[in-house]
Coordinates of C-alpha atoms and ligand atoms in Angstrom, one line a residue:
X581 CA 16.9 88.7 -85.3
X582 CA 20.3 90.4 -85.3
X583 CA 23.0 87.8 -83.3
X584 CA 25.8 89.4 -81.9
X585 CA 29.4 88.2 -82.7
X586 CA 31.3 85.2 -80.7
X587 CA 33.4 87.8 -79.1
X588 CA 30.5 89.8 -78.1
X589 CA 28.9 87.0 -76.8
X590 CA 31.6 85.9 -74.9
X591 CA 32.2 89.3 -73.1
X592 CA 28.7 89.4 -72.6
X593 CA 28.5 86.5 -70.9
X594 CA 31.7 86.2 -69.2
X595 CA 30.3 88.9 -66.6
X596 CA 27.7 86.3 -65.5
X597 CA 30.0 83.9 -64.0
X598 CA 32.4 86.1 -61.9
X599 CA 34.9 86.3 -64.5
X600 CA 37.6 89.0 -64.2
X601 CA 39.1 89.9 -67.6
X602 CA 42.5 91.9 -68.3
X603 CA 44.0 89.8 -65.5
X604 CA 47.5 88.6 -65.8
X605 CA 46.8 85.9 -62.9
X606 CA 44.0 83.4 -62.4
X607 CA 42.5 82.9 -59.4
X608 CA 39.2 80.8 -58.3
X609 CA 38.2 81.6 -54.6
X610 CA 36.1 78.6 -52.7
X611 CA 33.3 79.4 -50.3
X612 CA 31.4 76.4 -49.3
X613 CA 29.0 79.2 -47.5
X614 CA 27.8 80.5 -51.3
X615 CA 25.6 77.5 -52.6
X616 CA 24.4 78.3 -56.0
X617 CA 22.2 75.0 -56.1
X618 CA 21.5 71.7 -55.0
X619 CA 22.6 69.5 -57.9
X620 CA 20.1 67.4 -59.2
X621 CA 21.5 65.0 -60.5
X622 CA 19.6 64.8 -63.9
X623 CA 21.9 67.7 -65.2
X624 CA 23.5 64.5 -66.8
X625 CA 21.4 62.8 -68.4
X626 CA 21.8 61.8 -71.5
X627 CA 19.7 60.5 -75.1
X628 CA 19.0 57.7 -76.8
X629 CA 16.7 58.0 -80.3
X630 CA 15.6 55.5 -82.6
X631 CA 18.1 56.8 -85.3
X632 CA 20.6 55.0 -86.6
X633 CA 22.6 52.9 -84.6
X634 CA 21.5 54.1 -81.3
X635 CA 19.2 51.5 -80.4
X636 CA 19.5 48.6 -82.8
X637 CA 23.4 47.5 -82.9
X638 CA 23.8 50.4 -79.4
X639 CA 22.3 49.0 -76.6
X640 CA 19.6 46.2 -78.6
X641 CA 21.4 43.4 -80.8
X642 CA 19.6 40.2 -80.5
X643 CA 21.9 37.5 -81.9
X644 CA 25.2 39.3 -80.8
X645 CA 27.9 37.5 -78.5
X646 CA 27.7 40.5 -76.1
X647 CA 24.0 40.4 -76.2
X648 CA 21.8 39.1 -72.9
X649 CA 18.6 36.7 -73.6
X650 CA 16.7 39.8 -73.5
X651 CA 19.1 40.9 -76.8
X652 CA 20.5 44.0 -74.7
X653 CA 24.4 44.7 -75.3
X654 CA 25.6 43.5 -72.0
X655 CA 28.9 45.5 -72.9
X656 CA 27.2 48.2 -73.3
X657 CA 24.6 48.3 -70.4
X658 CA 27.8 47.8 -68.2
X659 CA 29.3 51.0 -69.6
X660 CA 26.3 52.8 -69.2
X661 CA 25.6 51.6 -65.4
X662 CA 29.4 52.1 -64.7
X663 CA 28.7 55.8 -65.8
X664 CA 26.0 55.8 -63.3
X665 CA 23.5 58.2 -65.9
X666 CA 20.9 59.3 -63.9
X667 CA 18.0 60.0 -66.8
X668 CA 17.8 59.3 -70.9
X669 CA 15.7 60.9 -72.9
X670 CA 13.5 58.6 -75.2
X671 CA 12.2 57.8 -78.4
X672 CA 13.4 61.2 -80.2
X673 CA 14.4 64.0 -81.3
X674 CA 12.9 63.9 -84.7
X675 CA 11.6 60.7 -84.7
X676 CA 9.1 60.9 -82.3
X677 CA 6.9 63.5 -84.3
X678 CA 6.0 60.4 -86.7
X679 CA 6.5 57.5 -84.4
X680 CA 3.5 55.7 -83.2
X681 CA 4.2 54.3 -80.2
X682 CA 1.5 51.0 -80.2
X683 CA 3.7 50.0 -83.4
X684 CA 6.7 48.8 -80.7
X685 CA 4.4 46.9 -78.3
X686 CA 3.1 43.8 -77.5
X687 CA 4.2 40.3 -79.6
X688 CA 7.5 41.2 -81.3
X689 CA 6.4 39.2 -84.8
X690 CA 2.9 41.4 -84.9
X691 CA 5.0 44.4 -84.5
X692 CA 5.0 46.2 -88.0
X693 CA 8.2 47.2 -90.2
X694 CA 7.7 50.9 -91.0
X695 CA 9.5 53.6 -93.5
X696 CA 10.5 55.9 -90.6
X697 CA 10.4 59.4 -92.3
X698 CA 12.4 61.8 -89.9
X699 CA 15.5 60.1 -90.5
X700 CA 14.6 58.1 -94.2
X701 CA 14.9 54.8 -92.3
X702 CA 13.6 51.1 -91.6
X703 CA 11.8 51.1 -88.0
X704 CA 11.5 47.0 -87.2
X705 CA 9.8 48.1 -83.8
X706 CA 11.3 45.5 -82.2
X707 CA 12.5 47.5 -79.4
X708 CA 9.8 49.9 -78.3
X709 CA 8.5 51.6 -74.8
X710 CA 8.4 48.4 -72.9
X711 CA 12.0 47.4 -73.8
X712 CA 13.0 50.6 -73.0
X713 CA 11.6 51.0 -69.2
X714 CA 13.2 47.2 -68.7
X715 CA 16.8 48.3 -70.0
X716 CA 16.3 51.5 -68.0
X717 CA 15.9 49.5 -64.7
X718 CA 18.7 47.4 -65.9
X719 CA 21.0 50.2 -66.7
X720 CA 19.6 51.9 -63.4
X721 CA 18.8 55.3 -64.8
X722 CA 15.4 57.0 -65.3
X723 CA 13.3 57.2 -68.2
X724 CA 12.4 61.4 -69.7
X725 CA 9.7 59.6 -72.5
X726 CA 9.0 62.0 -75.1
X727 CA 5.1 62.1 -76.6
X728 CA 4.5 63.1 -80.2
X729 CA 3.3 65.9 -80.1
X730 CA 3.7 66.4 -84.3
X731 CA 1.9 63.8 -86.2
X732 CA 0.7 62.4 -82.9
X733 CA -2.7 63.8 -80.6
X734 CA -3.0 64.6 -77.5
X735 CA -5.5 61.8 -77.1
X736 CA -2.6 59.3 -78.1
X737 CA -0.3 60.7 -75.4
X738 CA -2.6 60.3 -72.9
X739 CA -2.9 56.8 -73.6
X740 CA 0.7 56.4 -73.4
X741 CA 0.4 57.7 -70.3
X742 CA -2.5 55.5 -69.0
X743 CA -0.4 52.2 -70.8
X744 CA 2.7 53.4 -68.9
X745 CA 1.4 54.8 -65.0
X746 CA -1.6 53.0 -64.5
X747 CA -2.3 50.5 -62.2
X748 CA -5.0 48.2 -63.7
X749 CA -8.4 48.1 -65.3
X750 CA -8.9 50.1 -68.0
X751 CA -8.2 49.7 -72.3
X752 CA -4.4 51.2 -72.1
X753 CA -3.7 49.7 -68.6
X754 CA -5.2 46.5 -69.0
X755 CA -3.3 46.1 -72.8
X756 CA 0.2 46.9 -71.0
X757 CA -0.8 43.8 -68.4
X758 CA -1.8 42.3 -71.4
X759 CA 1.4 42.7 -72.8
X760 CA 2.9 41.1 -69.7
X761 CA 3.9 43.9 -68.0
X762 CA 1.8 43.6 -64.6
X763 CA 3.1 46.6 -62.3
X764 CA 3.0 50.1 -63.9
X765 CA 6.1 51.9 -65.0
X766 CA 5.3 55.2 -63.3
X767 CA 7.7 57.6 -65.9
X768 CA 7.2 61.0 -63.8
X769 CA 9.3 63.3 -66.8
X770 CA 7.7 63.8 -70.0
X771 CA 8.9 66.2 -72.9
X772 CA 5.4 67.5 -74.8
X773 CA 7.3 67.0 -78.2
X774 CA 10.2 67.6 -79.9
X775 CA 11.5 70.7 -81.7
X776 CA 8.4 71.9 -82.9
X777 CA 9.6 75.5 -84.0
X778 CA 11.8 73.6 -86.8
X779 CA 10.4 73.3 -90.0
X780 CA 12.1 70.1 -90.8
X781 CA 9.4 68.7 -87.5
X782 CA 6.6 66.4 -88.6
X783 CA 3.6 68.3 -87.9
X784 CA 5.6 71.2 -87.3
X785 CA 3.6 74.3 -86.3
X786 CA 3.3 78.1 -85.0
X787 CA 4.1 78.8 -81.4
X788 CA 0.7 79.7 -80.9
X789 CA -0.9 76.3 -82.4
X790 CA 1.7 74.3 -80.8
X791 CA 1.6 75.9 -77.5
X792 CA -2.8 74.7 -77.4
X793 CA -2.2 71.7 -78.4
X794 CA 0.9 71.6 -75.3
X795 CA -2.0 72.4 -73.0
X796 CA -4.5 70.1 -74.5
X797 CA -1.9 67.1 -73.9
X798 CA -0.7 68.2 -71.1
X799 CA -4.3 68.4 -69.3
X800 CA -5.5 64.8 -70.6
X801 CA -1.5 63.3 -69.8
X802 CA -2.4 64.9 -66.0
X803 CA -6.0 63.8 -66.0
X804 CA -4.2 60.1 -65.6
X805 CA -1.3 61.0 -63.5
X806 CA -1.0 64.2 -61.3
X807 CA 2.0 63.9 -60.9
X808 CA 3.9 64.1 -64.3
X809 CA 6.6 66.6 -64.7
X810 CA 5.8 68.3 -67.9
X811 CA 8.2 69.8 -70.6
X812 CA 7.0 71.9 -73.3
X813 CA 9.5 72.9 -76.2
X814 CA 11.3 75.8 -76.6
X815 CA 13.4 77.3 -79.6
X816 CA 15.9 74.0 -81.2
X817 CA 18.7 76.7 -81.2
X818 CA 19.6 80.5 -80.7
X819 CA 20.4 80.2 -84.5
X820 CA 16.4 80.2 -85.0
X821 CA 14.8 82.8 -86.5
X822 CA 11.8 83.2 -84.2
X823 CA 14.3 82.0 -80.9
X824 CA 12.8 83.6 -77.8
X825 CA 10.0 84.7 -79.5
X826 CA 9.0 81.2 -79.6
X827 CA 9.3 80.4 -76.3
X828 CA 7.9 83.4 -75.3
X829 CA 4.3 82.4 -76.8
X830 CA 4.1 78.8 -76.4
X831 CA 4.5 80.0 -73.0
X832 CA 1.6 82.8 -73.1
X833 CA -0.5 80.0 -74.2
X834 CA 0.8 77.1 -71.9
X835 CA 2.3 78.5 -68.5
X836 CA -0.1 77.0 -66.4
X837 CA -0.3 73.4 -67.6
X838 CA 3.8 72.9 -67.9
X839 CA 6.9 72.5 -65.6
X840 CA 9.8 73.4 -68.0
X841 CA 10.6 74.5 -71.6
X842 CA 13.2 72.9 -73.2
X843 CA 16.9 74.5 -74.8
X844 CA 18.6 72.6 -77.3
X845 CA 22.1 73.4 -78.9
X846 CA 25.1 71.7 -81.0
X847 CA 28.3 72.9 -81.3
X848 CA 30.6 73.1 -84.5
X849 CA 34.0 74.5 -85.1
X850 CA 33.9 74.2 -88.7
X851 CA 35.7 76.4 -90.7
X852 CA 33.0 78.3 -92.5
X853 CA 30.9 78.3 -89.2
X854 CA 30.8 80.8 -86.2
X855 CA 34.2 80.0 -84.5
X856 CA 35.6 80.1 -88.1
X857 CA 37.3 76.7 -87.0
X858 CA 38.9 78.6 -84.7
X859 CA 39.7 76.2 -81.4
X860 CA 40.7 79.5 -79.4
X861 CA 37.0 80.9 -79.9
X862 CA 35.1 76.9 -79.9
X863 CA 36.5 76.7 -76.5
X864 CA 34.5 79.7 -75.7
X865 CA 31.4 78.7 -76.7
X866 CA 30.4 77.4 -73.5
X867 CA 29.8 81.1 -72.7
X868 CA 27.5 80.8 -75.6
X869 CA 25.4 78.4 -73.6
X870 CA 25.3 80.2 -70.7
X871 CA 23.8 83.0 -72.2
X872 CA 20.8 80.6 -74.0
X873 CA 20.2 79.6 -70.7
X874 CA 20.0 83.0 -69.4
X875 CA 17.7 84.3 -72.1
X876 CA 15.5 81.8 -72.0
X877 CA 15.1 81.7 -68.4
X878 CA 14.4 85.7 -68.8
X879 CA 11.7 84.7 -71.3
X880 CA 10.4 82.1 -68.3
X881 CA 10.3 84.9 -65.8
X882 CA 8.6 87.4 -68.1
X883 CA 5.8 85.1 -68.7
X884 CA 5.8 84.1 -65.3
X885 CA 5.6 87.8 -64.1
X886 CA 2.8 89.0 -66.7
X887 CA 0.4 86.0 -65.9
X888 CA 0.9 87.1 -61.6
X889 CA 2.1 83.1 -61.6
X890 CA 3.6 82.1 -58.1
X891 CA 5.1 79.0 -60.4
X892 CA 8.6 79.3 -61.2
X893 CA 9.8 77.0 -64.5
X894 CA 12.7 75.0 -64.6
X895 CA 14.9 74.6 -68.0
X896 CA 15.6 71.3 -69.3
X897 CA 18.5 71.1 -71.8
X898 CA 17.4 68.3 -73.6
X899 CA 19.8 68.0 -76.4
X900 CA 23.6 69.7 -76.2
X901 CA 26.2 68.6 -77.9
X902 CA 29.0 69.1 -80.3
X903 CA 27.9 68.0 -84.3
X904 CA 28.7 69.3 -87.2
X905 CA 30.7 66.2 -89.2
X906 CA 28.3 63.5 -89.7
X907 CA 25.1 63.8 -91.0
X908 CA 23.7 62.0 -93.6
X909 CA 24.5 58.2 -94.7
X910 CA 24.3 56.7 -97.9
X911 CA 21.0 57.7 -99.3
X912 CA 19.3 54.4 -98.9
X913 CA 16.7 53.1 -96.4
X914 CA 18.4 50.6 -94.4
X915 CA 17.4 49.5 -90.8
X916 CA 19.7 50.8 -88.2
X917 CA 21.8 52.9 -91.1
X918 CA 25.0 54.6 -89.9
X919 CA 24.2 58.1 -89.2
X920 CA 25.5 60.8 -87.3
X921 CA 28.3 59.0 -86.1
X922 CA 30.6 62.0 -85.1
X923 CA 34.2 61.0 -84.1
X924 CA 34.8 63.6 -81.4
X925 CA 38.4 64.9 -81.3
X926 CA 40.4 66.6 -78.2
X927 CA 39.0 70.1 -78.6
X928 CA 35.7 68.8 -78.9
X929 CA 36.2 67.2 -75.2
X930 CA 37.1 70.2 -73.4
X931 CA 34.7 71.9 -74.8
X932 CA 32.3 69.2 -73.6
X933 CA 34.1 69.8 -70.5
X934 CA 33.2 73.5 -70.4
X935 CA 29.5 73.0 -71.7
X936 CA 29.5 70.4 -68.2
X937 CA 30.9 73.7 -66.3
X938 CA 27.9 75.9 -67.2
X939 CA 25.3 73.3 -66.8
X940 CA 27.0 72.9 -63.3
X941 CA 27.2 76.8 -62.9
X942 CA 23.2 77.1 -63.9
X943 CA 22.0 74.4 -62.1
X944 CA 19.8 76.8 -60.2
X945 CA 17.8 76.8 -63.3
X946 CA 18.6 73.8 -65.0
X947 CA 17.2 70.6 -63.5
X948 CA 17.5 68.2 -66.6
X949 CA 20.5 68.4 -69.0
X950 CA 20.9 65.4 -72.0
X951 CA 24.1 65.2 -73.4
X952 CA 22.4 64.0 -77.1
X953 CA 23.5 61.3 -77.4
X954 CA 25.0 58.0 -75.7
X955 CA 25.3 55.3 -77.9
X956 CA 26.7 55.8 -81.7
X957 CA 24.7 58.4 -82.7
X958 CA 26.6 61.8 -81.7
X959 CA 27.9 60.1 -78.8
X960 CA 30.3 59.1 -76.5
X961 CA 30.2 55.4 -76.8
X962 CA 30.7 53.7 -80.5
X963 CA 30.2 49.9 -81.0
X964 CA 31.1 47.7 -83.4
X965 CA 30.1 43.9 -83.6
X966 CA 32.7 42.8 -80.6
X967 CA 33.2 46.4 -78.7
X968 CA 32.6 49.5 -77.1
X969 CA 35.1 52.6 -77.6
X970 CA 35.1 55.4 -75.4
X971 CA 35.2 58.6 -77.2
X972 CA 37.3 61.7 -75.9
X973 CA 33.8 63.6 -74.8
X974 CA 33.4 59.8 -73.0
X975 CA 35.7 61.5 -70.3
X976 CA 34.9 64.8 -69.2
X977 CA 31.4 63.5 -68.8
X978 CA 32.2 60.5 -66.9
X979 CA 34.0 62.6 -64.6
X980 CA 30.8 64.7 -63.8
X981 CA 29.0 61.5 -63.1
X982 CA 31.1 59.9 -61.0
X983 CA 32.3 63.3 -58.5
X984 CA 30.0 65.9 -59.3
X985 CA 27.3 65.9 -56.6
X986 CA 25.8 67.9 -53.8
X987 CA 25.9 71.5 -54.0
X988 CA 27.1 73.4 -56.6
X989 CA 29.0 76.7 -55.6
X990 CA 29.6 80.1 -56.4
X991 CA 33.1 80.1 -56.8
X992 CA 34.5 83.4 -57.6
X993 CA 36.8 83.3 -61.3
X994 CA 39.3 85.3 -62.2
X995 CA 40.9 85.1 -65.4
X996 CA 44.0 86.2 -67.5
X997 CA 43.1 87.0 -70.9
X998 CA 44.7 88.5 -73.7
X999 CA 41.7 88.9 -76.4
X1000 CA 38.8 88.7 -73.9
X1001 CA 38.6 85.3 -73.6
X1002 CA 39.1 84.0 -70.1
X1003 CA 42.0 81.4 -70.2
X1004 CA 40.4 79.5 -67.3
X1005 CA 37.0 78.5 -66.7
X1006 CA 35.9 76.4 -63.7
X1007 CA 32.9 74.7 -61.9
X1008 CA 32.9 73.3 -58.5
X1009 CA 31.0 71.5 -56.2
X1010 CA 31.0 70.4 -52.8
X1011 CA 29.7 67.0 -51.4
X1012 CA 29.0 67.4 -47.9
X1013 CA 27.6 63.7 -47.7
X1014 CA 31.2 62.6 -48.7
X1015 CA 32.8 65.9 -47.3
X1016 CA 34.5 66.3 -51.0
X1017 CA 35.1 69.2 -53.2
X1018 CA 35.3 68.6 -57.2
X1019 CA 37.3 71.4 -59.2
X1020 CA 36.8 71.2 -62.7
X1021 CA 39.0 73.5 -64.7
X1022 CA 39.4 73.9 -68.8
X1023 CA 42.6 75.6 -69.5
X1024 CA 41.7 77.7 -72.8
X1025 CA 45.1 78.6 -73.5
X1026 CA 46.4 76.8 -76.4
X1027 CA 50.3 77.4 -76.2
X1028 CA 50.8 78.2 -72.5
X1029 CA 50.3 76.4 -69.2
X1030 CA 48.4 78.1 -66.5
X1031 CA 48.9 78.2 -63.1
X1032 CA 45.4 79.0 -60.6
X1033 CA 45.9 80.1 -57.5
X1034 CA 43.1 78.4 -55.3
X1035 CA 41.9 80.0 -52.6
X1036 CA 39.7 78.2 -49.8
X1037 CA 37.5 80.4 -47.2
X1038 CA 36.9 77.8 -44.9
X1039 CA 36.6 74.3 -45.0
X1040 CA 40.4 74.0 -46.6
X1041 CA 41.1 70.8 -47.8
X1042 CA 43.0 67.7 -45.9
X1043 CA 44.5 66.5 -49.0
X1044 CA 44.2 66.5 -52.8
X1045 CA 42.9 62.4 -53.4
X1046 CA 42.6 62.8 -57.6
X1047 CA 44.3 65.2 -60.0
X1048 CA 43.4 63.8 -64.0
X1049 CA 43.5 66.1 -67.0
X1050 CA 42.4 65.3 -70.5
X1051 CA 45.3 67.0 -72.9
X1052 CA 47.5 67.0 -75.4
X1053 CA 49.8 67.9 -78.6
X1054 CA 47.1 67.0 -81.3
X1055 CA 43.7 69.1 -80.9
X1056 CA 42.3 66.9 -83.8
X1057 CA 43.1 63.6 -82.3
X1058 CA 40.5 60.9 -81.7
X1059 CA 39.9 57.8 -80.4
X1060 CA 38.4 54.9 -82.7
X1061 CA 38.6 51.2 -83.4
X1062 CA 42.2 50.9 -84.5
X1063 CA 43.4 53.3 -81.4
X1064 CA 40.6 53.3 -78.7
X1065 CA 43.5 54.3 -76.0
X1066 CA 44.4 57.2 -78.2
X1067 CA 43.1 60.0 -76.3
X1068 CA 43.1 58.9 -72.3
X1069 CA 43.1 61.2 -69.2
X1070 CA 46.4 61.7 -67.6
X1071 CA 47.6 61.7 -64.2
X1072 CA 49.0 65.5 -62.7
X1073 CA 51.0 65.8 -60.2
X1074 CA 48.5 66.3 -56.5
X1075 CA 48.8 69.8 -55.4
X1076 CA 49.8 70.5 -52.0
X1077 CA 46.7 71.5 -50.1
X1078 CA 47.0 74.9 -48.2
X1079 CA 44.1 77.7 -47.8
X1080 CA 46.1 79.3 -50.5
X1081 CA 47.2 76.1 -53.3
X1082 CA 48.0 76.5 -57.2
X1083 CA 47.3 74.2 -58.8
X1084 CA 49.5 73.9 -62.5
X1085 CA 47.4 73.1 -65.6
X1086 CA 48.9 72.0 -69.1
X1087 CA 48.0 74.1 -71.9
X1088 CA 44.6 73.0 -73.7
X1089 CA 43.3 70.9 -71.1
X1090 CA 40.4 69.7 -69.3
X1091 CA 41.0 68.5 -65.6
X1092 CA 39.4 67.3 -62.2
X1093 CA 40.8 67.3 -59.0
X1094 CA 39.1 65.7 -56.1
X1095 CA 40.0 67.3 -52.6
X1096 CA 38.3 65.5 -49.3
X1097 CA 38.0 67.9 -46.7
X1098 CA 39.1 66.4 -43.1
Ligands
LIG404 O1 19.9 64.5 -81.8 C1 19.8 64.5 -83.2 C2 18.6 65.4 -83.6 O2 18.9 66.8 -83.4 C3 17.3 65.2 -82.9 O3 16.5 64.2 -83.4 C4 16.6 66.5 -83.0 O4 15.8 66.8 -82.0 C5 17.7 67.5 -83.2 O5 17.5 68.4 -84.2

């Protein structure tokens, strides 16, 4: 399939989000009366995958000083509950399509030691499902289990299901109690896979096989529970040769029994990649994700509208990221082996940033979102034996967590631009529960400041309570072990509050102001 270029793209898409271009002047108007969504909350979620260091030496490290008696990194359980992430997805990404989940439960010195094949690793299985749910309630978030759907049956999902959901007396419920685990779990979202388009997948497939074999899971997984919340998979990226037209028939063939399809993407600014290592253009690509989330929705609604379905499908952005760096490690099968451990720079935050902006700007469509991942794999947090660093993308995503909630609005944008880029692009919301607006703004410019006139009409703002930007000199610079405080949100000067305020923005910046209404 013919892709258009990044500047095509861009243009394309800037149209959907009220974007003026050929402005010399930016502008964002604020009426709390145009609700674009209720924010659910699981737009930031995140992922955690047996694969590398994620789980074993991330959030699991018996015998550590910062582990608890259960062997949980206590540091890092108190990052994750200070975040306040409200889902993770769970066991893969690629590994679930040759993971058999019975291998990680009951008595931990039964538990086999297997060559994990999606990622050439050591599985010890000594953290599995039931570790999992007890860290979730620990860390306070909700579990998004994903089945496999590639080496695994339909038949073996469903018993997951049954060991998970329910309540007592029969093989799969009574070997959970068994397992000491007396109350069910009751894990309501469920991805039917993982990437099955891609032919690096175990067990990957055709649309068409993949999309019967969706419904044949999907019907036995509901036969236990009514009530799951099912997500099938869509294309692994736009880049995909058969993208669209893969979601378009695993729909054909699945519509009735699913909820969702998912969208995955990762984001590179490599030099002999689409930006061209350009940070101008990567700060763009945001725009890029808003039109994925637009086609695939389309492909949703044609479906939807050629089977006469009432049922509308939700998106579930299960994997987004930036990645293109790490990949591999050395070669050898090791258990917990040091892969994909990214070191995200400053451009690679307010791009985050801006990838938070359209999530926020779709959440009419998008109920679930996964920034892939959270611990050491591709993520924001990194450990070592004694510590946690925050990484830059740590920040613009912790600010989503902590103000982002209520209703999501539909701010009016308009933009200076000088090659059809927007310099400015924004997502708010409005809290009525705390009576709070949250501006989030990534300045694109990378040599001039911007100033944004803000215009409120009605419900203008008592005060400004919280100005922070992420910015600085060094696009490239990170944080890491020798300088965790490297890269640290800033403090701006608070805006005085009028129906008519402007606020001033350093150039190449990510920022968040916080503005309680009286
Ligand atoms: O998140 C890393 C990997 O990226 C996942 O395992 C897979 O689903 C995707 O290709």
């Amino acid at each position: 399939m013919k892709r258009r270029t990044l500047l095509g793209q861009v243009l394309a898409a800037s149209g959907a989000p009220a974007i003026l271009r050929a402005q010399q002047s930016n502008r964002v108007v604020i009426d709390p009366s145009r609700i674009k969504a209720q924010l659910d909350r699981r737009l930031f979620g995140s992922f955690l995958e047996h694969l590398g260091r994620a789980i074993y030496q991330g959030i699991y490290e018996p015998g550590s000083p910062q582990a608890d008696s259960s062997g949980f990194r206590k540091d890092v359980l108190d990052e994750i509950k200070t975040m306040g992430v409200p889902i993770i997805r769970y066991p893969g990404g690629n590994f679930v399509s040759g993971y058999n989940w019975l291998d990680g439960v009951g008595p931990r010195e039964k538990r086999p030691r297997v060559h994990e094949r999606a990622w050439n690793s050591i599985e010890t299985n000594q953290f599995g499902v039931n570790e999992f749910l007890t860290w979730c309630r620990l860390a306070a978030t909700e579990p998004l289990l994903a089945v496999n759907l590639g080496w695994g049956t339909p038949e073996m999902a469903a018993a997951l299901v049954e060991y998970c959901n329910f309540e007592r007396g029969t093989k799969w419920s009574d070997l959970r109690r068994e397992h000491g685990f007396m109350q069910p779990h009751n894990v309501r979202y469920w991805c039917l896979g993982n990437e099955m388009d891609g032919p690096w997948q175990i067990g990957h497939m055709t649309a068409r096989e993949y999309g019967r074999k969706a419904v044949d899971a999907a019907r036995q997984m509901r036969a236990v529970d009514r009530s799951l919340q099912l997500i099938a998979c869509g294309s692994s990226s736009p880049g995909m040769p058969t993208f669209l037209e893969w979601d378009r028939e695993v729909l054909e063939e699945s519509y009735p029994q699913v909820d969702a399809i998912s969208l995955h993407r990762y984001y590179s600014n490599a030099p002999g990649g689409e930006t061209k290592g350009d940070s101008r253009k990567y700060l763009a690509m945001n725009l890029d994700m808003e039109q994925q989330i637009d086609q695939v929705a389309a492909v949703c609604d044609y479906v939807q509208k050629r089977l006469r379905s009432s049922k509308r499908l939700w998106l579930s952005f299960d994997e987004w990221n930036v990645w293109y760096r790490a990949r591999s490690g050395d070669g050898k099968r090791h258990e917990a082996p040091q892969l994909l451990e990214e070191i995200y720079n400053l451009e690679d935050a307010l791009l985050a940033g801006g990838l938070l902006n359209t999530l926020m700007r779709r959440a009419d469509r998008v109920r679930i979102a996964c920034l892939a991942q959270l611990v050491n794999v591709i993520a924001p947090l990194m450990t070592d034996a004694r510590s946690v660093v925050r990484q830059t993308i740590y920040y613009p995503y912790a600010w989503a967590l902590a103000h982002c909630r209520g209703q999501v609005l539909d701010v009016g944008v308009e933009a200076a631009s000088e090659d059809g880029i927007a310099n400015i692009d924004a997502a708010v919301t409005f809290d009525p529960a705390k009576r709070e607006y949250a501006v989030l703004v990534l300045n694109r410019h990378l040599s001039r400041d911007q100033e944004v006139r803000v215009v409120f009409r009605e419900s203008t703002p008592a005060k400004a309570a919280e100005f922070l930007t992420l910015t600085g000199n060094d696009l490239k610079a990170a944080n890491t072990f020798d300088k965790p405080k490297n890269v640290l949100p800033q403090k701006l000067e608070l805006p005085l509050t009028s129906d008519n305020m402007v606020l001033k923005l350093p150039r190449q910046s990510y920022s968040m102001l916080r503005l309680p209404v009286a």
